[in-house]
Coordinates of C-alpha atoms in Angstrom, one line a residue:
M1 CA -22.0 -9.6 14.9
T2 CA -23.0 -5.8 14.6
S3 CA -19.8 -3.3 14.6
L4 CA -19.7 -0.3 17.9
E5 CA -18.4 1.1 14.2
N6 CA -21.8 1.1 13.2
I7 CA -23.8 2.4 15.5
T8 CA -24.9 6.5 16.1
D9 CA -23.8 8.6 19.6
A10 CA -28.1 8.3 19.6
Q11 CA -28.0 4.8 19.4
Y12 CA -25.1 3.6 21.9
E13 CA -27.0 6.0 24.2
V14 CA -30.2 3.8 23.5
L15 CA -28.6 0.4 24.3
A16 CA -26.8 1.7 27.0
I17 CA -30.0 2.2 28.2
G18 CA -31.8 0.0 26.9
S19 CA -29.5 -3.0 29.0
K20 CA -30.7 -0.9 31.5
I21 CA -34.5 -1.1 31.4
H22 CA -33.9 -5.1 30.4
A23 CA -32.0 -6.4 33.4
T24 CA -34.0 -3.7 35.7
S25 CA -37.8 -5.4 34.0
L26 CA -35.8 -8.6 36.0
E27 CA -35.7 -7.3 38.6
H28 CA -37.9 -10.1 40.3
I29 CA -35.3 -12.5 39.2
T30 CA -32.6 -13.9 41.0
D31 CA -29.9 -14.4 38.8
A32 CA -30.7 -18.8 40.8
Q33 CA -33.3 -19.0 39.2
Y34 CA -32.0 -17.3 35.0
K35 CA -29.7 -20.2 35.7
L36 CA -32.8 -22.4 36.8
L37 CA -35.3 -20.6 33.7
A38 CA -32.2 -21.9 31.8
I39 CA -31.2 -26.3 33.2
A40 CA -34.8 -26.6 33.5
P41 CA -36.3 -26.8 29.8
K42 CA -32.9 -28.9 29.1
I43 CA -34.4 -31.8 30.2
P44 CA -38.0 -32.0 28.8
A45 CA -36.6 -30.5 25.0
T46 CA -34.0 -34.5 25.0
L47 CA -37.4 -36.1 25.9
S48 CA -39.5 -34.6 23.8
F49 CA -36.9 -34.8 21.3
V50 CA -36.3 -38.4 21.9
A51 CA -39.7 -39.3 22.3
S52 CA -40.3 -37.1 18.7
I53 CA -37.8 -39.5 17.0
V54 CA -39.3 -42.8 18.1
I55 CA -41.8 -41.9 16.2
I56 CA -40.7 -40.6 12.9
R57 CA -38.9 -44.6 13.6
D58 CA -42.0 -46.1 13.4
I59 CA -43.8 -44.4 10.4
L60 CA -40.3 -44.1 8.3
K61 CA -39.5 -47.8 8.8
N62 CA -44.1 -48.9 7.5
E63 CA -44.1 -48.4 4.0
V64 CA -48.9 -49.2 5.2
K65 CA -48.2 -46.3 6.7
M66 CA -46.3 -44.2 5.0
R67 CA -49.0 -44.5 2.6
N68 CA -51.7 -43.2 5.2
P69 CA -52.7 -39.2 5.3
Y70 CA -53.0 -39.5 9.7
C71 CA -49.6 -41.3 9.8
R72 CA -48.3 -38.6 7.7
I73 CA -49.4 -35.6 9.0
V74 CA -48.4 -36.5 12.4
L75 CA -45.3 -37.7 10.6
G76 CA -44.5 -34.0 10.1
M77 CA -45.4 -31.7 13.1
A78 CA -43.5 -35.0 14.8
S79 CA -40.7 -33.6 12.3
M80 CA -40.9 -29.4 13.6
D81 CA -41.6 -30.8 17.4
T82 CA -37.8 -32.8 16.6
L83 CA -36.6 -28.8 15.2
I84 CA -38.4 -27.5 18.3
S85 CA -37.2 -29.2 21.2
F86 CA -33.7 -29.0 19.9
G87 CA -33.6 -25.0 19.4
I88 CA -35.0 -24.5 23.4
F89 CA -32.6 -27.8 24.0
L90 CA -29.0 -25.4 23.5
T91 CA -31.6 -22.8 26.4
T92 CA -28.6 -19.5 26.4
W93 CA -25.5 -21.7 25.5
A94 CA -27.1 -20.0 22.0
I95 CA -27.4 -15.7 22.8
P96 CA -24.1 -14.2 21.6
I97 CA -21.7 -13.9 23.9
D98 CA -20.6 -10.3 23.4
G99 CA -22.6 -7.9 25.7
L100 CA -24.0 -5.8 22.6
D101 CA -26.4 -8.5 21.0
T102 CA -27.2 -9.8 24.6
D103 CA -29.9 -10.3 27.3
L104 CA -26.3 -9.1 30.0
Q105 CA -28.1 -11.5 33.0
A106 CA -28.5 -14.8 30.9
P107 CA -25.9 -17.1 32.1
Y108 CA -23.9 -20.0 30.3
R109 CA -23.9 -17.9 26.8
S110 CA -21.8 -19.1 25.0
G111 CA -23.1 -18.3 21.1
N112 CA -22.4 -14.9 18.3
T113 CA -25.4 -13.3 16.7
N114 CA -24.7 -16.7 14.3
T115 CA -26.2 -19.5 16.4
C116 CA -28.1 -16.6 17.4
I117 CA -30.4 -16.2 14.3
F118 CA -30.0 -20.9 14.3
Q119 CA -32.3 -20.7 17.5
G120 CA -34.3 -18.3 15.9
M121 CA -35.4 -19.8 13.3
L122 CA -35.9 -23.6 15.1
L123 CA -38.4 -21.7 17.3
Q124 CA -40.3 -20.3 14.3
F125 CA -41.0 -24.1 13.4
T126 CA -43.6 -23.2 15.9
L127 CA -46.1 -22.2 13.7
A128 CA -45.6 -24.7 11.0
S129 CA -46.0 -27.0 14.7
N130 CA -49.5 -25.7 15.9
I131 CA -50.0 -25.8 11.8
Y132 CA -49.9 -29.7 11.8
N133 CA -52.6 -29.2 15.1
L134 CA -55.0 -27.4 13.3
C135 CA -54.7 -31.0 10.6
L136 CA -54.8 -33.0 11.9
A137 CA -57.9 -31.7 14.2
I138 CA -59.8 -31.3 10.7
Y139 CA -58.8 -34.9 9.8
Y140 CA -60.4 -35.6 13.3
F141 CA -63.6 -34.0 12.3
L142 CA -63.6 -35.5 8.5
S143 CA -63.1 -38.5 9.5
I144 CA -65.4 -38.8 11.9
T145 CA -69.0 -36.9 10.4
T146 CA -68.0 -37.5 6.8
K147 CA -67.4 -40.4 5.1
Y148 CA -65.3 -39.2 2.4
S149 CA -62.4 -42.2 1.9
E150 CA -58.8 -42.5 1.9
E151 CA -58.3 -42.0 -1.3
E152 CA -59.9 -38.1 -0.8
M153 CA -57.9 -37.6 2.2
R154 CA -55.3 -37.4 0.1
K155 CA -56.3 -34.9 -1.6
I156 CA -56.5 -32.9 0.8
E157 CA -53.6 -34.3 2.8
R158 CA -51.8 -32.7 0.3
M159 CA -53.0 -28.9 1.7
M160 CA -52.8 -28.9 5.0
H161 CA -48.6 -29.9 4.1
A162 CA -48.5 -27.7 2.0
A163 CA -49.6 -24.9 4.3
A164 CA -47.6 -26.0 7.7
L165 CA -44.5 -26.7 5.7
T166 CA -45.6 -22.6 3.9
F167 CA -45.7 -20.7 6.5
G168 CA -43.5 -22.4 8.3
F169 CA -40.9 -22.5 6.4
G170 CA -41.9 -19.2 4.9
T171 CA -41.8 -16.8 9.1
S172 CA -38.7 -18.8 9.6
I173 CA -36.0 -17.5 7.2
A174 CA -38.1 -14.0 6.5
G175 CA -37.0 -13.3 10.0
I176 CA -33.5 -13.5 9.2
P177 CA -33.2 -10.8 6.7
L178 CA -35.6 -8.6 9.1
K179 CA -33.4 -8.9 11.9
L180 CA -35.5 -10.3 14.2
Y181 CA -33.8 -12.8 15.7
N182 CA -32.3 -11.3 19.8
S183 CA -32.0 -12.3 22.9
A184 CA -35.5 -13.1 24.1
G185 CA -34.6 -14.2 27.3
P186 CA -33.6 -17.9 27.6
W187 CA -33.1 -18.2 24.2
C188 CA -32.7 -16.2 21.1
W189 CA -36.3 -15.7 19.3
I190 CA -37.8 -12.4 17.7
S191 CA -36.9 -9.7 20.3
S192 CA -35.1 -6.3 19.6
L193 CA -31.7 -5.1 20.0
P194 CA -31.9 -3.6 23.3
F195 CA -34.4 -5.2 24.6
S196 CA -37.0 -2.3 24.9
C197 CA -36.3 -0.6 21.7
G198 CA -39.1 -2.5 19.6
L199 CA -41.1 -4.4 22.2
S200 CA -44.4 -2.7 22.7
S201 CA -45.9 -0.3 20.6
E202 CA -44.6 3.1 22.7
S203 CA -40.3 1.9 22.1
D204 CA -38.8 4.2 19.0
P205 CA -37.7 2.0 16.3
S206 CA -35.7 4.2 15.0
T207 CA -33.0 4.1 18.1
C208 CA -33.4 -0.7 17.4
L209 CA -30.9 -2.0 16.1
R210 CA -32.1 -5.2 15.4
G211 CA -35.1 -5.6 15.6
K212 CA -37.3 -3.4 15.4
Y213 CA -41.0 -3.8 15.6
A214 CA -40.1 -6.9 16.9
Y215 CA -43.7 -6.5 19.1
A216 CA -45.2 -6.2 15.8
Y217 CA -43.6 -8.9 14.3
R218 CA -44.5 -11.6 17.8
I219 CA -48.7 -11.1 16.7
A220 CA -48.0 -11.6 12.9
F221 CA -45.0 -14.3 12.8
L222 CA -47.2 -16.3 15.8
Y223 CA -49.0 -15.1 18.0
G224 CA -51.6 -13.5 16.0
P225 CA -51.5 -17.2 13.5
L226 CA -51.7 -18.9 16.9
W227 CA -54.6 -17.2 18.4
V228 CA -57.3 -18.6 14.9
I229 CA -55.5 -22.3 15.2
I230 CA -56.5 -22.0 19.3
L231 CA -60.2 -20.8 18.6
S232 CA -60.9 -22.9 15.1
I233 CA -59.5 -26.4 16.8
T234 CA -61.5 -25.5 20.3
I235 CA -65.1 -25.3 17.4
I236 CA -63.9 -28.2 15.3
M237 CA -63.3 -30.0 19.7
I238 CA -67.3 -28.8 19.9
R239 CA -68.7 -30.0 17.0
I240 CA -67.3 -33.3 17.0
A241 CA -68.4 -33.0 20.2
C242 CA -71.8 -32.8 19.4
H243 CA -71.7 -34.8 17.0
V244 CA -70.5 -37.6 18.6
R245 CA -73.0 -36.8 21.0
K246 CA -75.9 -36.7 18.8
R247 CA -74.9 -39.8 17.1
E248 CA -75.1 -41.3 20.2
R249 CA -78.4 -40.9 21.3
L250 CA -79.1 -42.0 17.4
V251 CA -77.7 -44.6 18.2
A252 CA -79.1 -46.2 21.4
Q253 CA -82.4 -45.3 19.7
Y254 CA -81.6 -47.1 16.1
R255 CA -80.9 -50.8 17.2
F256 CA -78.3 -52.9 19.2
S257 CA -75.9 -53.8 16.6
Q258 CA -74.6 -50.3 16.5
R259 CA -73.7 -50.3 19.9
G260 CA -70.1 -51.0 18.5
R261 CA -69.7 -48.4 16.2
G262 CA -70.7 -46.0 18.9
H263 CA -68.7 -46.7 21.2
L264 CA -65.3 -46.2 18.5
T265 CA -66.3 -43.2 17.3
R266 CA -66.4 -42.4 21.7
Q267 CA -62.8 -44.0 21.2
V268 CA -61.8 -42.0 18.0
A269 CA -62.8 -38.4 19.3
R270 CA -61.2 -38.4 23.1
H271 CA -58.0 -39.3 21.2
G272 CA -58.3 -36.4 19.0
F273 CA -59.1 -34.9 22.0
L274 CA -55.6 -35.9 23.7
Y275 CA -53.9 -34.4 21.4
V276 CA -55.5 -30.7 21.7
V277 CA -54.7 -31.8 24.7
A278 CA -51.5 -31.7 24.8
L279 CA -51.1 -28.5 22.9
Y280 CA -52.6 -26.6 25.3
I281 CA -50.4 -27.8 27.6
S282 CA -47.5 -26.5 25.6
I283 CA -48.4 -23.6 24.4
G284 CA -50.8 -22.1 27.5
P285 CA -47.4 -21.1 29.2
G286 CA -45.9 -19.7 27.7
T287 CA -47.8 -17.4 25.4
L288 CA -49.6 -16.4 28.2
S289 CA -45.9 -14.8 29.4
R290 CA -45.5 -13.4 26.1
L291 CA -47.7 -11.2 27.0
F292 CA -47.6 -10.3 29.8
E293 CA -44.2 -9.2 28.4
T294 CA -46.2 -7.2 25.1
F295 CA -47.5 -5.1 27.9
N296 CA -44.8 -4.3 29.6
Y297 CA -46.0 -6.7 33.1
E298 CA -43.5 -8.7 34.5
P299 CA -44.0 -12.2 34.3
P300 CA -44.5 -14.7 37.7
F301 CA -41.9 -16.7 38.7
V302 CA -44.1 -19.5 37.7
L303 CA -45.6 -18.5 34.8
M304 CA -42.1 -18.6 32.9
L305 CA -40.7 -22.0 34.6
L306 CA -43.6 -23.4 33.6
S307 CA -43.5 -22.2 30.3
V308 CA -40.1 -23.2 29.6
I309 CA -40.9 -26.8 30.6
F310 CA -43.9 -27.6 29.0
A311 CA -42.6 -25.9 25.7
P312 CA -40.5 -28.5 24.5
S313 CA -42.8 -31.6 25.7
Q314 CA -45.3 -31.4 23.1
G315 CA -43.5 -34.2 21.4
F316 CA -43.5 -36.1 24.4
F317 CA -47.0 -35.7 25.2
N318 CA -47.5 -36.9 21.2
C319 CA -45.4 -40.2 21.6
F320 CA -48.2 -41.2 24.5
I321 CA -51.5 -40.2 22.1
Y322 CA -49.2 -41.2 19.0
F323 CA -49.0 -45.1 21.0
K324 CA -52.5 -44.7 22.5
P325 CA -54.1 -47.0 20.4
K326 CA -51.8 -50.5 20.7
Y327 CA -50.4 -49.7 24.7
G328 CA -53.3 -47.0 25.7
F329 CA -53.8 -45.0 27.3
L330 CA -50.4 -45.1 29.7
G331 CA -48.8 -47.3 26.8
C332 CA -46.4 -45.5 24.8
H333 CA -44.1 -47.9 26.5
F334 CA -41.5 -44.9 26.6
G335 CA -38.8 -46.7 28.3
S336 CA -38.3 -50.4 25.5
R337 CA -39.2 -48.1 23.1
I338 CA -35.6 -46.1 23.6
S339 CA -33.6 -49.6 24.8
S340 CA -34.6 -51.1 21.9
F341 CA -34.4 -48.2 19.5
F342 CA -31.4 -49.6 17.5
T343 CA -32.6 -52.7 17.3
K344 CA -33.6 -54.7 14.0
N345 CA -36.6 -56.6 15.7
V346 CA -38.6 -53.9 16.9
N347 CA -42.3 -53.3 15.3
I348 CA -44.7 -51.9 17.0
D349 CA -48.1 -52.4 14.5
L350 CA -50.4 -49.3 15.6
I351 CA -53.9 -49.4 13.1
D352 CA -54.8 -45.4 12.5
P353 CA -57.9 -44.7 15.1
T354 CA -59.8 -42.9 11.9
A355 CA -58.6 -45.6 9.7
M356 CA -61.1 -48.5 11.8
L357 CA -64.4 -46.2 12.0
R358 CA -63.6 -46.6 8.7
Q359 CA -63.4 -49.5 8.2
Q360 CA -66.0 -50.3 10.6
Q361 CA -68.5 -47.7 8.9
L362 CA -67.4 -50.0 5.2
E363 CA -68.7 -52.3 7.5
D364 CA -71.8 -51.3 8.8
N365 CA -72.8 -50.1 4.6
N366 CA -72.5 -53.4 4.0
R367 CA -74.7 -54.7 6.4
S368 CA -77.3 -52.5 5.9
D369 CA -77.0 -53.1 2.0
S370 CA -77.2 -56.6 2.6
D371 CA -79.9 -56.8 5.1
S372 CA -82.0 -55.3 2.4
L373 CA -80.9 -57.7 0.0
D374 CA -83.0 -60.2 2.1
S375 CA -86.2 -58.6 2.7
A376 CA -85.9 -58.4 -1.6
A377 CA -85.5 -61.4 -0.8
D378 CA -88.0 -62.8 1.2
M379 CA -91.6 -60.5 0.0
P380 CA -92.6 -62.9 -2.4
E381 CA -92.6 -66.2 0.4
Q382 CA -94.5 -63.8 2.4
K383 CA -96.9 -63.0 -1.1
D384 CA -97.0 -66.5 -0.8
K385 CA -98.3 -68.0 2.7
I386 CA -100.6 -64.4 2.7
F387 CA -102.4 -65.6 -0.5
K388 CA -102.2 -69.5 0.6

């Protein structure tokens, strides 16, 4: 906890002014609306937390899935979503109750500086989750457009885990000595204390008690990499769509026996697209809301409400997508999964969609080799018939 004895007169004056500025910047938010922002995330966060645990358990208990690169990437993403969902579930509970370290309007606050730091670290794992989304898009791209073997995929997968965990844990831990984790509205994350001293390029960082240059670290630790990830995933998905469309045209002109493969390629591509849609839905409102704050504009309350509802929801969406190949579009049978979660009879034989595609490619190659051998074997007989 920051001590008043370590605060200069100038800093104390700025702290008082900053609290007023923070209050006036939320004039359009009533007490009832602020309470709604604090309560609303708890339901989707709980659903997302449980859904992510279901995915984790399903993969960990199956040795075949633990050897599959796709399942391990999903496992990493679900693990990050579990931490994020728990952090968001805490909402304002983790914000320090002392007025010195808190947004004075935050309802239900009951924490201290340490709980605020803990929550901020959990939320910073959003970067690792987003990197796993990029890794998943790359995995789908390589599976659909190349003929990489599963062993080659495993080598690439190791680098994916290293990148996601290094940047995720690295930025999360770096925020502690930099004193970046402070009250940021409905929860603790990268922010300044007082609120107004470090959230824009025009502010004076020398007046900050905590979180100097918070606006710059928000961009460096999350929004900058996030925009690069979004752009990269979008480009990858466009290339996959173009590849699938091109293959379907070729298959239509080639032979009927490969139309099943074209249909399977399209299904696998759609499955990859669903993970991207879940990402866009989860980060879209929150990113836009933070951009409003960064440029000193008041985000509309509806946008703020959507951001706190969808921010923890990605794990819930991923549950439906992960189980889709087994149960269909709405087929995660979420209720039955929850009810049987603590039983030993849960056995979901889920197949990696990209593995099915690689198996189909192998069968096509074997079929092509067999056709070539048959044609070569028939050539002598055809020659004998011609000479006769």
